[in-house]
XYZ file of C-alpha atoms in Angstrom:
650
model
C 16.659 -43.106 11.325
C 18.354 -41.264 8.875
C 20.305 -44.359 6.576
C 23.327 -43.519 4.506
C 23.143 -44.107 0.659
C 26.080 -46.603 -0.775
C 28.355 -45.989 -3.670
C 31.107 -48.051 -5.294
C 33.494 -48.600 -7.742
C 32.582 -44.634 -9.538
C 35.439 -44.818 -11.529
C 32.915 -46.872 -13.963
C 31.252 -43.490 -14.736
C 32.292 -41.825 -18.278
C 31.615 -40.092 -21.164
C 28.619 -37.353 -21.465
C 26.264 -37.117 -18.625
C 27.829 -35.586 -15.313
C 26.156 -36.238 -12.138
C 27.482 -34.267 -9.225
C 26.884 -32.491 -5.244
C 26.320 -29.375 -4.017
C 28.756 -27.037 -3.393
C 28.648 -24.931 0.117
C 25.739 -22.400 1.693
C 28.108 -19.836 2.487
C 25.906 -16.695 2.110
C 23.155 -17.031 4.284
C 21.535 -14.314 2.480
C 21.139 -16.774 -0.431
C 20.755 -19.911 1.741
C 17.617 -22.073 0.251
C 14.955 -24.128 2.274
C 15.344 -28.025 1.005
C 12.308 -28.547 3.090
C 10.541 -25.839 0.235
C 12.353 -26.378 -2.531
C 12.408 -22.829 -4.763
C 10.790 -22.190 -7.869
C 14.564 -21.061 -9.201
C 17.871 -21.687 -8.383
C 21.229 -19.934 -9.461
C 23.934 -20.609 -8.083
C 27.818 -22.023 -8.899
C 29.657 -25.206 -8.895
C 33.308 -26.266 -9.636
C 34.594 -28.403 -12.303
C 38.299 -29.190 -12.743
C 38.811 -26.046 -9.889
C 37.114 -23.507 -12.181
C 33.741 -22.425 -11.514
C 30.426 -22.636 -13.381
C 27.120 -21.136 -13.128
C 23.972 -22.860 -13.108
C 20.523 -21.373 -13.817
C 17.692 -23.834 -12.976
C 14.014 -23.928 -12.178
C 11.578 -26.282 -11.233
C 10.559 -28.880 -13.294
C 7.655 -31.685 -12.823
C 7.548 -34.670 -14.888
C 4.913 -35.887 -12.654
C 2.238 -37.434 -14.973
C -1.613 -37.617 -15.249
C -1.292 -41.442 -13.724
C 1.256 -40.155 -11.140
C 0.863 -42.622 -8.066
C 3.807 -44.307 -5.553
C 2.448 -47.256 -4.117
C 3.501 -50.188 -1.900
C 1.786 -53.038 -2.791
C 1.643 -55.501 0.336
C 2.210 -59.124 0.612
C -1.005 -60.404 -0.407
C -0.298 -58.949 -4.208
C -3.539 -57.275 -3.925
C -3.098 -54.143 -1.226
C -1.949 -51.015 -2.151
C -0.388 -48.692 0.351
C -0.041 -45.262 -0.930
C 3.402 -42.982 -0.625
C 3.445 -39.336 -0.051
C 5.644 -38.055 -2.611
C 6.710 -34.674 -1.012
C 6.994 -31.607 -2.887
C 8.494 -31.752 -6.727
C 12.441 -31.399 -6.062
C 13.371 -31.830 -9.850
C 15.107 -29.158 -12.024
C 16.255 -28.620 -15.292
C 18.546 -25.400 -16.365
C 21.773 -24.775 -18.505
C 25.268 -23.746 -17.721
C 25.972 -20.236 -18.001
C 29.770 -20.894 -19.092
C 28.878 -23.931 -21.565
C 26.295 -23.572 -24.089
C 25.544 -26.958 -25.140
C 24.613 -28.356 -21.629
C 21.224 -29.119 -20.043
C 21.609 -29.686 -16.595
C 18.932 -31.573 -15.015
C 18.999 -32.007 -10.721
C 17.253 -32.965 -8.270
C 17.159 -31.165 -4.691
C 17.560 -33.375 -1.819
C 15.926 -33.288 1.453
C 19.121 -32.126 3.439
C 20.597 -29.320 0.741
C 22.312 -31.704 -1.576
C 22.306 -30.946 -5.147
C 22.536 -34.190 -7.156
C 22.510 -33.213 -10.855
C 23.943 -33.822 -13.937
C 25.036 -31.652 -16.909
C 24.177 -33.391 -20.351
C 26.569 -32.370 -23.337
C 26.011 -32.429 -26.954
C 29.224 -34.303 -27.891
C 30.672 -37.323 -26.336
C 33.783 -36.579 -26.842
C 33.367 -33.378 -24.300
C 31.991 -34.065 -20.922
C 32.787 -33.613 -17.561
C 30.813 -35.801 -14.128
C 31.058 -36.724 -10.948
C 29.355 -39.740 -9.084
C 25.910 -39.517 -7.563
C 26.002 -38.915 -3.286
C 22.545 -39.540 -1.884
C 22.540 -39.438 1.878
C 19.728 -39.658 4.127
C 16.435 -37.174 4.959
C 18.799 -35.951 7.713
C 22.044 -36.397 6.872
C 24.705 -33.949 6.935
C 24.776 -31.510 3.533
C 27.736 -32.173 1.382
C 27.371 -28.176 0.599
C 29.020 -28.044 -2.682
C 26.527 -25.665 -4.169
C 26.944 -22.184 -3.603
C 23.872 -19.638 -4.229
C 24.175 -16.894 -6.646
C 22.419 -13.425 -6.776
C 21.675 -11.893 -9.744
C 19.878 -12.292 -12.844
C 20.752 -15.811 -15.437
C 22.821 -15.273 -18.424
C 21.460 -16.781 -21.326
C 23.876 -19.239 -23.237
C 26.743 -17.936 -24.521
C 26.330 -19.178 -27.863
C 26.699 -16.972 -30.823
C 26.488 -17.721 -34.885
C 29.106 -17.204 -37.108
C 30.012 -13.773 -38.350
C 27.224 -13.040 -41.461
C 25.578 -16.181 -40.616
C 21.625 -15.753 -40.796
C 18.917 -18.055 -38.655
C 16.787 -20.475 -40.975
C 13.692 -22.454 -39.768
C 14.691 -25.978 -37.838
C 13.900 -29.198 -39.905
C 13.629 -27.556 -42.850
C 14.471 -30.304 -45.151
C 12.332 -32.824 -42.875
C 9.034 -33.457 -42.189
C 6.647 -32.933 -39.799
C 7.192 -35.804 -37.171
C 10.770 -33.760 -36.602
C 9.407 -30.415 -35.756
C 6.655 -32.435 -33.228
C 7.734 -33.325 -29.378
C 5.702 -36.186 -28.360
C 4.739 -36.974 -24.651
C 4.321 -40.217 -23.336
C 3.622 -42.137 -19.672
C 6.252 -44.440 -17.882
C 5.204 -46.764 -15.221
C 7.936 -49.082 -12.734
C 6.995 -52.012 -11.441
C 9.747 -52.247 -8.764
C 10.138 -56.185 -7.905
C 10.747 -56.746 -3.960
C 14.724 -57.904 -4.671
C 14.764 -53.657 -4.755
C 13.671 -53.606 -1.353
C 15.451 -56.069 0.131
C 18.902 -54.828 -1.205
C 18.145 -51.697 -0.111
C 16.654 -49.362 3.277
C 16.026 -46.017 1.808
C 13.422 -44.069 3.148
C 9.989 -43.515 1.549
C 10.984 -40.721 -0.106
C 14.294 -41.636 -1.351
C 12.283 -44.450 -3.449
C 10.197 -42.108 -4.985
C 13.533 -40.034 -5.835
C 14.703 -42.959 -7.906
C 11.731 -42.938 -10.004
C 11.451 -39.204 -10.522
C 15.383 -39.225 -11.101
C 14.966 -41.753 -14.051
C 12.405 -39.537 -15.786
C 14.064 -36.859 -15.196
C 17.237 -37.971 -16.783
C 15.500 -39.384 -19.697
C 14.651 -35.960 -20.635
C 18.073 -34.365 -20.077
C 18.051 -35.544 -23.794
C 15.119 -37.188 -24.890
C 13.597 -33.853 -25.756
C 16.797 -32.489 -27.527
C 17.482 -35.680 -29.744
C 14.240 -37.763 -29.362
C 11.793 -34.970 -29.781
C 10.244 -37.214 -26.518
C 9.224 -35.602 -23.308
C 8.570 -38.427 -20.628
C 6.549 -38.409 -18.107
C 6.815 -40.507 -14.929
C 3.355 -42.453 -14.592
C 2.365 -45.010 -11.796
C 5.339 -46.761 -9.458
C 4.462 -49.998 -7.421
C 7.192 -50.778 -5.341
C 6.602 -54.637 -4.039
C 6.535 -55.805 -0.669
C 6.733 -59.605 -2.096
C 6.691 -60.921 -5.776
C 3.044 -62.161 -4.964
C 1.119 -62.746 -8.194
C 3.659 -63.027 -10.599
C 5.083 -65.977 -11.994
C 8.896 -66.989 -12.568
C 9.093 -68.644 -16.016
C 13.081 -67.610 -16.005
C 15.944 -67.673 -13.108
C 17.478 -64.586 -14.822
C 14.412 -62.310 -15.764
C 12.293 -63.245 -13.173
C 8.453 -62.414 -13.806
C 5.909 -62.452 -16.738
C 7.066 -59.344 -17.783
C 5.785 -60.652 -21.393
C 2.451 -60.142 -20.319
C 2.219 -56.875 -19.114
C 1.418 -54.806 -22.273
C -1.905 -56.738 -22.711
C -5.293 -55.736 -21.793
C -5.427 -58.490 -18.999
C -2.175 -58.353 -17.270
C -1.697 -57.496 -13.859
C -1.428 -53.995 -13.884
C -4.844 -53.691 -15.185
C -6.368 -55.639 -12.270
C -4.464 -53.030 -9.852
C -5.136 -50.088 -11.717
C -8.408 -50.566 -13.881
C -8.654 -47.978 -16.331
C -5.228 -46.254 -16.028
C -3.008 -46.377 -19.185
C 0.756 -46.149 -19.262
C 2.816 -46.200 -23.135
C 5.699 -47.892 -21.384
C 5.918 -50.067 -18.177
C 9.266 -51.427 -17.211
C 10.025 -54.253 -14.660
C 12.750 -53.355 -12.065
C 15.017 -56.380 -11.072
C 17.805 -57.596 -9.763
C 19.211 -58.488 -13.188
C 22.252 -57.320 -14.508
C 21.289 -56.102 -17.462
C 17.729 -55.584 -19.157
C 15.184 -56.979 -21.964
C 12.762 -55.625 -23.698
C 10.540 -55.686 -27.338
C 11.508 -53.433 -29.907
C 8.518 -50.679 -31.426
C 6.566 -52.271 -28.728
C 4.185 -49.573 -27.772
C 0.511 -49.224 -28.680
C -3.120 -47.822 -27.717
C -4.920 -48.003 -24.629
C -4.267 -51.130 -22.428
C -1.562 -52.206 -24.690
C 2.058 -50.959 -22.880
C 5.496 -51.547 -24.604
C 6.978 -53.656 -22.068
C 11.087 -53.858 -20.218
C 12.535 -55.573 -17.611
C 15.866 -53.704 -16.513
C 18.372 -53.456 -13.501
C 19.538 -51.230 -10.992
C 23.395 -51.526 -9.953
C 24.514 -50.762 -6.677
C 27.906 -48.692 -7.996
C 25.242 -45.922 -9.175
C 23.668 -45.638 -6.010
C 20.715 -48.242 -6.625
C 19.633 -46.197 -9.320
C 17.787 -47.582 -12.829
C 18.144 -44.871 -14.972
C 20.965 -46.377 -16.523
C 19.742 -49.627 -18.085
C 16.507 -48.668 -18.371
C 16.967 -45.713 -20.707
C 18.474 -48.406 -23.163
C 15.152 -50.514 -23.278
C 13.185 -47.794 -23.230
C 14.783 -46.956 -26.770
C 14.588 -50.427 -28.042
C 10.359 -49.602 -26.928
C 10.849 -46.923 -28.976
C 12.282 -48.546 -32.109
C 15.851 -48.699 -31.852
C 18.247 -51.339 -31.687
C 21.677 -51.738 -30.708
C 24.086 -50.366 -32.774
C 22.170 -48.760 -35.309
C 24.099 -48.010 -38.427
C 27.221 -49.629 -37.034
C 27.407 -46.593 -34.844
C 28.616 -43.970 -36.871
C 29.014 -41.799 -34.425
C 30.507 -43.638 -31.356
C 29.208 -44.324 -27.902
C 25.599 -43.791 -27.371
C 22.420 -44.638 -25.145
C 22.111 -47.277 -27.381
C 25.814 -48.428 -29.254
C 27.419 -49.313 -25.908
C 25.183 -47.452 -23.641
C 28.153 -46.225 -21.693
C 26.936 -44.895 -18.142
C 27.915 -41.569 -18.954
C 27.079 -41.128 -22.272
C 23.757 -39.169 -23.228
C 23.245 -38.590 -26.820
C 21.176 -40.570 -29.572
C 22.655 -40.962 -33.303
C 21.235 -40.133 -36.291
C 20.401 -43.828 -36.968
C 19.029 -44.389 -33.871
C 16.661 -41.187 -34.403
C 16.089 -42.372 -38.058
C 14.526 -46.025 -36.434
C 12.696 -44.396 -33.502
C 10.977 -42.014 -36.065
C 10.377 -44.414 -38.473
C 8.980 -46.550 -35.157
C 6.636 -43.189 -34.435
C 5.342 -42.622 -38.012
C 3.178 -45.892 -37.445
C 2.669 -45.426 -33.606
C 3.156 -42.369 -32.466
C -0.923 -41.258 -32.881
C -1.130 -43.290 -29.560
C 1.252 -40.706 -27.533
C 0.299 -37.052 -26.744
C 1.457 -34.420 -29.203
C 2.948 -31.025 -27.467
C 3.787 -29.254 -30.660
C 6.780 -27.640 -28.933
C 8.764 -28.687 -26.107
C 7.823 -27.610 -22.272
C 11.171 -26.530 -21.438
C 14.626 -25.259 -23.518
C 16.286 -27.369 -24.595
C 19.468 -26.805 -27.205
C 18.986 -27.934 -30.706
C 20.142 -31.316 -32.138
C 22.733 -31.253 -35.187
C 22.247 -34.443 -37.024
C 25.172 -36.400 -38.554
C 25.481 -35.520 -41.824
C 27.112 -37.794 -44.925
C 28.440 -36.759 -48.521
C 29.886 -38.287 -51.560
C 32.591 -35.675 -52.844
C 34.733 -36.151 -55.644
C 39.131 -35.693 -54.618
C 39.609 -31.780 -55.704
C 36.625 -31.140 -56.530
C 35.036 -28.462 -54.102
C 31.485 -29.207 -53.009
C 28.844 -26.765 -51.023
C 27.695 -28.708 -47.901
C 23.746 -28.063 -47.033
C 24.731 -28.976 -43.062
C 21.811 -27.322 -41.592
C 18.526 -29.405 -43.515
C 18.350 -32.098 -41.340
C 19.204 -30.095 -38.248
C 16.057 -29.755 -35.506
C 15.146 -28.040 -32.494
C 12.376 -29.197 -29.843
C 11.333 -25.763 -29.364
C 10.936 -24.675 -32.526
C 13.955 -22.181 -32.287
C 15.625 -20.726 -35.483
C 19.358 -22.094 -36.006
C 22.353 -21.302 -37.478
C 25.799 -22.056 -38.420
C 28.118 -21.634 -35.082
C 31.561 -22.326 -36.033
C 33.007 -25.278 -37.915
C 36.558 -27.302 -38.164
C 38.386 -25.680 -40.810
C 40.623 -28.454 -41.612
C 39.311 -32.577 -42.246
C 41.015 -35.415 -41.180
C 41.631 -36.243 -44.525
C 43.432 -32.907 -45.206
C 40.559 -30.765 -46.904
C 39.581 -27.300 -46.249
C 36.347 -25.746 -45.166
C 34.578 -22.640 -45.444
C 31.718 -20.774 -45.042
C 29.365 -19.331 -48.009
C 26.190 -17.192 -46.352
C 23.233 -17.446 -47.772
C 24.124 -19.898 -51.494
C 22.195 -22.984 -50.527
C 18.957 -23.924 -51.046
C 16.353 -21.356 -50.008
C 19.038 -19.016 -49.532
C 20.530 -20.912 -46.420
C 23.893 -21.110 -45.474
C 25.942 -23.342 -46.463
C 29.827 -25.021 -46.130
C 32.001 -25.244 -49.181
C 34.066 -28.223 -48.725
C 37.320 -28.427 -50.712
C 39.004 -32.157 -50.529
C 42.583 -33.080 -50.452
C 43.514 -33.150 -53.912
C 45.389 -36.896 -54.890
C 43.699 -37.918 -51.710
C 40.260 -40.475 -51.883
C 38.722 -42.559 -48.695
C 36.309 -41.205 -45.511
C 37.238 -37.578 -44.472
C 35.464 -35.968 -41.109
C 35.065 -32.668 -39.402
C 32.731 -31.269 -36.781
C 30.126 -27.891 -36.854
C 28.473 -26.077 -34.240
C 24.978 -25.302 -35.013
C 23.015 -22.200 -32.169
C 19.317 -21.724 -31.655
C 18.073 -17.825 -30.809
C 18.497 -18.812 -27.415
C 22.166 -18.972 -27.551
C 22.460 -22.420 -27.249
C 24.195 -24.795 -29.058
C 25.042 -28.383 -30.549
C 27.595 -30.160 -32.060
C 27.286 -32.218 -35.243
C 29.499 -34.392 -36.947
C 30.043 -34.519 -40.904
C 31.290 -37.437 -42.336
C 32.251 -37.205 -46.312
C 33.320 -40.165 -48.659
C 36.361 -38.712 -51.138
C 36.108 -40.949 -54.491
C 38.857 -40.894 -57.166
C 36.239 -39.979 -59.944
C 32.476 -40.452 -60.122
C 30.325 -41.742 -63.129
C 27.671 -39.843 -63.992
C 26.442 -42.629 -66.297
C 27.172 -46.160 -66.400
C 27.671 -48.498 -69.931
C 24.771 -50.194 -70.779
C 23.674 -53.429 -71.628
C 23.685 -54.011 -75.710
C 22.227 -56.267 -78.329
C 23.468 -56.595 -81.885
C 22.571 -59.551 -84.520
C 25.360 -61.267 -85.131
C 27.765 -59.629 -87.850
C 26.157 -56.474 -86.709
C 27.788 -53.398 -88.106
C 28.596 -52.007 -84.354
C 28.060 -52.089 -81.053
C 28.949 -49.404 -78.413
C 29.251 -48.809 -75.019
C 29.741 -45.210 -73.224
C 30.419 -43.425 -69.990
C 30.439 -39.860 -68.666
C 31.930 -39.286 -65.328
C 33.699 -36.519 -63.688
C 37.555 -35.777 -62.192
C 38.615 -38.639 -64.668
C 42.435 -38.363 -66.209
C 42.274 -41.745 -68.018
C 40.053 -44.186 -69.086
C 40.354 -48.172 -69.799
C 38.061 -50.539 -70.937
C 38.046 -54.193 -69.761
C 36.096 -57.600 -71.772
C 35.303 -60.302 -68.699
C 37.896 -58.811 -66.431
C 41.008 -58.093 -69.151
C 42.192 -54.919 -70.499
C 41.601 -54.346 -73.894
C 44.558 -53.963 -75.769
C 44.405 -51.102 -79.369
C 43.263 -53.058 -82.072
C 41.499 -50.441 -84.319
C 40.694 -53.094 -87.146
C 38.015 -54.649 -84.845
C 37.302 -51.649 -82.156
C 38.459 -48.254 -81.399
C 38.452 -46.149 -78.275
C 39.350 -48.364 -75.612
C 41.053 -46.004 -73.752
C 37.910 -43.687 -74.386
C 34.973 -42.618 -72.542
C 32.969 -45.056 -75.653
C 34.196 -47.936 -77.023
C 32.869 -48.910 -80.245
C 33.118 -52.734 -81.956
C 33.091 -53.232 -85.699
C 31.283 -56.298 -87.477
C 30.177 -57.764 -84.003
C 30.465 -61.572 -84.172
C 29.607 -64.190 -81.638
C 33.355 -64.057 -80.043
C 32.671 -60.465 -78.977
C 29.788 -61.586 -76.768
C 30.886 -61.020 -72.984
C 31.048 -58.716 -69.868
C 32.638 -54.839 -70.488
C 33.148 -52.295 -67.919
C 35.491 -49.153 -67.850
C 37.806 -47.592 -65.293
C 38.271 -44.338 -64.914
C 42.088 -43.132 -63.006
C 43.230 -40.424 -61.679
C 46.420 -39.022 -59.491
C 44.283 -40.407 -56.441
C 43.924 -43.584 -57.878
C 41.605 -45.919 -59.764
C 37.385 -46.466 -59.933
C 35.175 -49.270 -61.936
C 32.005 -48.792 -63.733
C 28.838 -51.084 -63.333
C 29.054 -53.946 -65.994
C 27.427 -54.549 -68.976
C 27.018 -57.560 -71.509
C 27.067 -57.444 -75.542
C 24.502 -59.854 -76.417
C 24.555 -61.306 -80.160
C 21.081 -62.469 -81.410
C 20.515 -65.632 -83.235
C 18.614 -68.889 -83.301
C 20.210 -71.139 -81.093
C 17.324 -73.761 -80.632
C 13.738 -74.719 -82.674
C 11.382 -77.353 -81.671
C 9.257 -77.851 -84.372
C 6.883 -80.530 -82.782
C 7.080 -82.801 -85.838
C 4.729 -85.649 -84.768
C 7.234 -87.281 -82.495
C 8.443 -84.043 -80.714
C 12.343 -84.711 -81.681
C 13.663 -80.769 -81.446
C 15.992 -79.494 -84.199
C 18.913 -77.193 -83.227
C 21.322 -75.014 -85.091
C 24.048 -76.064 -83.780
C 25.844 -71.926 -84.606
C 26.640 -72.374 -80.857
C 29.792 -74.873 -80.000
C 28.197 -77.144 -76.927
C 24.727 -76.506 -77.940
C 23.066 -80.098 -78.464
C 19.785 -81.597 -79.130
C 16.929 -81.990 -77.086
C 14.036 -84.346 -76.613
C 10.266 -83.287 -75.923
C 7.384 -85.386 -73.828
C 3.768 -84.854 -74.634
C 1.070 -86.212 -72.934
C -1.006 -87.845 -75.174
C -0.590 -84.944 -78.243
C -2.920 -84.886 -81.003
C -0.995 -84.201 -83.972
C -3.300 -81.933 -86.866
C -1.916 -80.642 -90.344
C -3.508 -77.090 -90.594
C 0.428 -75.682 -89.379
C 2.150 -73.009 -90.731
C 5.463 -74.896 -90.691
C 5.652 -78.968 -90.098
C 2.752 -80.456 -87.739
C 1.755 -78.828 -84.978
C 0.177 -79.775 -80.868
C -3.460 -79.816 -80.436
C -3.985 -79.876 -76.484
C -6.498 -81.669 -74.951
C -6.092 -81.526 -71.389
C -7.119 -79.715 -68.230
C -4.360 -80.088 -65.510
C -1.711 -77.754 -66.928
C 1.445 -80.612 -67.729
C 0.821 -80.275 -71.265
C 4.667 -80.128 -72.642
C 7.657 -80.410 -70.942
C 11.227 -80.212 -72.090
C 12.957 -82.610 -69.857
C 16.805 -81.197 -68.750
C 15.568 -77.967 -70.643
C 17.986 -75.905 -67.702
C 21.141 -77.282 -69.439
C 20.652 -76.414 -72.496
C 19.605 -72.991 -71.656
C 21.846 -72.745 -68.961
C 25.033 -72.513 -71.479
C 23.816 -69.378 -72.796
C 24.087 -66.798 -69.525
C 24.034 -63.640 -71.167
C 20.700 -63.976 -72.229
C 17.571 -65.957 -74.439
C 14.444 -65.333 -76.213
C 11.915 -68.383 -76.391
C 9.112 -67.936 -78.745
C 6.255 -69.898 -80.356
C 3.003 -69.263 -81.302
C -0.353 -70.607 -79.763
C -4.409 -70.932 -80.658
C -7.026 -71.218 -78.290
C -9.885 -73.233 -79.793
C -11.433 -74.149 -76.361
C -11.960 -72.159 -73.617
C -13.111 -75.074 -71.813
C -9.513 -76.054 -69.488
C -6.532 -75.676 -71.815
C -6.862 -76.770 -75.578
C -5.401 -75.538 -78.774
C -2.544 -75.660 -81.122
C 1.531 -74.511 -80.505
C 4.696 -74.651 -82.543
């Protein structure tokens, strides 16, 4: 019997991904067969009452190690499941040229899909609706005749196409493929009555949203592996009342996979529970018997579906971790993981790659991707200096999974911060365009705008730039200097741009003019005259403008002269100079010197011993410890034994 799908509390959907129904067979010249689901479909939808086109085709993601099994009571016996025909899709919208829509084609007409966006801040969704084999269409999908319109995107007037990743390496102009198993626990089935097929929907439906933007921003194309849905949780152990089984174990060579399926290899294997939430290890996946390992949830409100949590451990598997780079860019898969949210940040990307670099010989390589996808604009950050125009090399770092050209789109003309932007064709590196930014002038802080990058294939992504404004920038710092005492001079010096004034500072005061004993304090160098012991300390500058006020690095003037001598004079009593006020003398211990003559001033050490604790200086810290700016110790040393440690010092 045909049993109804439940759904709840849908207002918790948001942000990016939409999922949605079919809308209405009302040409029966254009009516499809769900029981033979087409190669192609075209056909129109409505969102907020206006209509859009989709263009799809059929789309497998089943993998080499593709399998649905129940396995029965005993833990040991596995009952296959036909998995029907291959009712996944994957398409664009005519009308918006930064979507992927990826769908699935139910058994009774419905068209459950969802359109995946390139900017969070733009999406539109509505709740999955799953009913049974033989349940009564929704019909909100309406077949279209005619031939698909390619996106609509266009580049900007005089903008040329440049080569993807051009300022990146090779693991960003790679797509990788890789296997996912589920290990579906029996709470699944006992929560739930869906049909045979229906389970293996839920599997194919994860995979297939994974890739609705795994290929665009993770250069990752998943395919769905083996899927054991259990009849009991016979064979594994409990260890915890919240996680359940041994999922620890199932990425080794032993586990119990590899008893049910000798020989078959998956990269990733996730656990599906009744947990409300998920687990997993971070750049966990390896070679052959080795999986990366999860253990995520299902929630009732999305229709029993997994997708949701288990795209978030499957990037922590991958190498990323929550809130990468304090997410820079807002809600993501992985900063929040918001249900409706499907895009990966440029940290997030940054620790996945740098995750692949030492792993990713393990996955499959593909070169390019197996389907279009639209390209990925990565976040983009700048130093710029308030009114000082800068050109902005936006498209370096920009990729594409296919290995489309891409070009400048369109672009915010105005920042947050007030600045201007424009284009300049063909004036960056390797003649590539470019964007001249122009900052606020009297303005300093963390300015923003958006750009629009297109591939050849008219489709398009949305990056964000994200610029820091300082008041002035050093282009070199002062220096650390050294003088002997009564020194002739000592100098320090900066060069910096967008600088009106200039003041220099001893251990955190201004200096005031005093051109008897130093000039140019309100300089870019200050110079000292006859440098004497009470000049020693810490100098920096700061440079001020109308948009306010920056301060170098620091740097200490250093005086040399002898502040200590131990002279080793038979009984090891040091001498000091006292030229330093606080400086005081310091005692020696020798174990068991020999004292000889042959010195070149006083009596000096002959060592005889073979443990190393020749000399020590007992409290030695605090009497170097009053001279923080800096010390030379010197003394001079003969070997005449290279048996242990023996010879003469002072």
């Amino acid at each position: 019997m045909a049993q109804e799908m439940r759904l709840h509390h849908v207002r918790q959907w948001g942000l990016c991904a939409l999922t949605g129904l079919l809308i209405g067979l009302v040409d029966s010249a254009w009516a499809i067969d769900p029981s033979n689901p087409p190669a192609t479909l075209r056909g129109t939808v409505l969102k907020d009452g206006q209509i859009r086109t989709f263009n799809l085709q059929r789309k497998s993601f089943r993998g080499e190690n593709f399998g649905v099994f129940f396995l029965l009571e005993d833990g040991r016996t596995l009952v296959p499941i036909d998995p029907g025909p291959v009712r996944t899709y994957l398409g664009w919208c005519e009308e918006e040229s930064d979507s992927l829509v990826e769908a699935t084609l139910l058994p009774n007409g419905d068209l459950r899909y969802h359109v995946f966006k390139g900017n969070a801040t733009d999406w539109w969704y509505r709740p999955p609706f799953e009913s049974g084999e033989n349940g009564q269409a929704v019909n909100n999908f309406t077949p279209l005749a005619g031939n698909p319109q390619r996106p609509s995107g266009q580049p900007y007037p005089t903008a040329t196409f440049t080569t993807p990743a051009a300022g990146l390496d090779a693991v960003y102009k790679t797509v990788y493929q890789a296997d996912v198993g589920f290990d579906v626990l029996v709470d699944y089935l006992n929560a739930t009555s869906f049909s045979d097929l229906s389970l293996v929907r839920k599997a194919e439906n994860a995979i297939s949203h994974f890739n609705g933007f795994f290929v665009r921003d993770l250069l990752l194309e998943v395919q769905l592996g083996t899927v054991v849905f259990r009849t009991s949780n016979e064979g594994l152990t409990r260890p915890w009342d919240k996680w359940g089984v041994d999922w620890i174990n199932f990425g080794a060579g032993t586990n119990y996979w590899a008893t049910l399926f000798p020989g078959v290899d998956h990269h990733f294997v996730s656990v599906v529970g009744n947990v409300g939430g998920g687990v997993a290890y971070v750049c966990d996946y390896d070679g052959p018997g080795r999986a990366a390992r999860s253990f995520v949830g299902w929630s009732s409100s999305t229709g029993y579906n997994w997708w949701h949590v288990a795209r978030h451990e499957l990037g922590h598997n991958l190498g990323a971790s929550d809130w990468a780079g304090g997410s820079p860019e807002g809600p993501t898969f992985m900063s929040g993981n918001n249900i409706g949210v499907s895009r990966a940040s440029r940290p997030e990307v940054e620790q996945i790659v740098s995750c692949r670099r030492n792993k990713g010989h393990v996955m499959r390589t593909l070169g390019s991707g197996t389907f279009p996808v639209p390209p990925y604009a990565q976040l983009d950050k700048f130093d710029a200096i308030a009114g000082v125009p800068q050109s902005l090399d936006v498209l370096t770092n920009d990729y594409d999974a296919n290995g489309d050209a891409i070009a400048i789109a369109s672009f915010d003309t105005t920042t947050s911060l007030g600045g201007t932007v424009t284009f300049s064709a063909g004036t960056g590196p390797n003649e590539r365009d470019v964007l001249l930014y122009s900052p606020p002038a009297g303005k300093s802080g963390t300015d923003a705008f958006q750009y629009i990058i297109v591939d050849r294939t008219g489709r398009t992504s949305i990056g964000n730039i994200q610029i820091t404004v300082l008041v002035a920038q050093f282009e070199s710092h002062p220096l650390p200097v050294t003088v002997p005492a009564g020194a002739a001079q000592a100098q320090f010096t900066v060069s910096a741009i967008n600088a009106d004034t200039y003041q220099w500072y001893k251990d955190g005061a201004p200096l005031a003019p005093n051109p008897t004993h130093y000039t140019g304090q309100d300089t870019a160098t200050l110079t000292l005259f006859n440098v004497q012991i009470a000049d020693e300390g810490v100098y920096h500058c700061v440079l001020s403008n109308q948009a306010g006020s920056v301060a170098s690095k620091k740097a200490p003037l250093v005086t040399e002269r002898l502040i200590g001598w131990w002279r080793f004079n038979g009984d090891l009593t040091d001498s000091v100079q006292k030229k330093v006020p606080g400086s005081r003398a310091h005692h020696g211990a020798m174990d068991n010197p020999v004292f000889v003559t042959d010195s070149v001033a006083g009596r000096a050490i002959r060592f005889e011993r073979n443990d190393g604790r020749c000399l020590t200086i007992p409290a030695s810290g605090d009497f170097f410890n009053f001279y923080p700016n800096g010390l030379t110790v010197s003394f001079w040393y003969k070997q005449d034994n290279y048996s242990g440690l023996n010879g003469y010092m002072s």
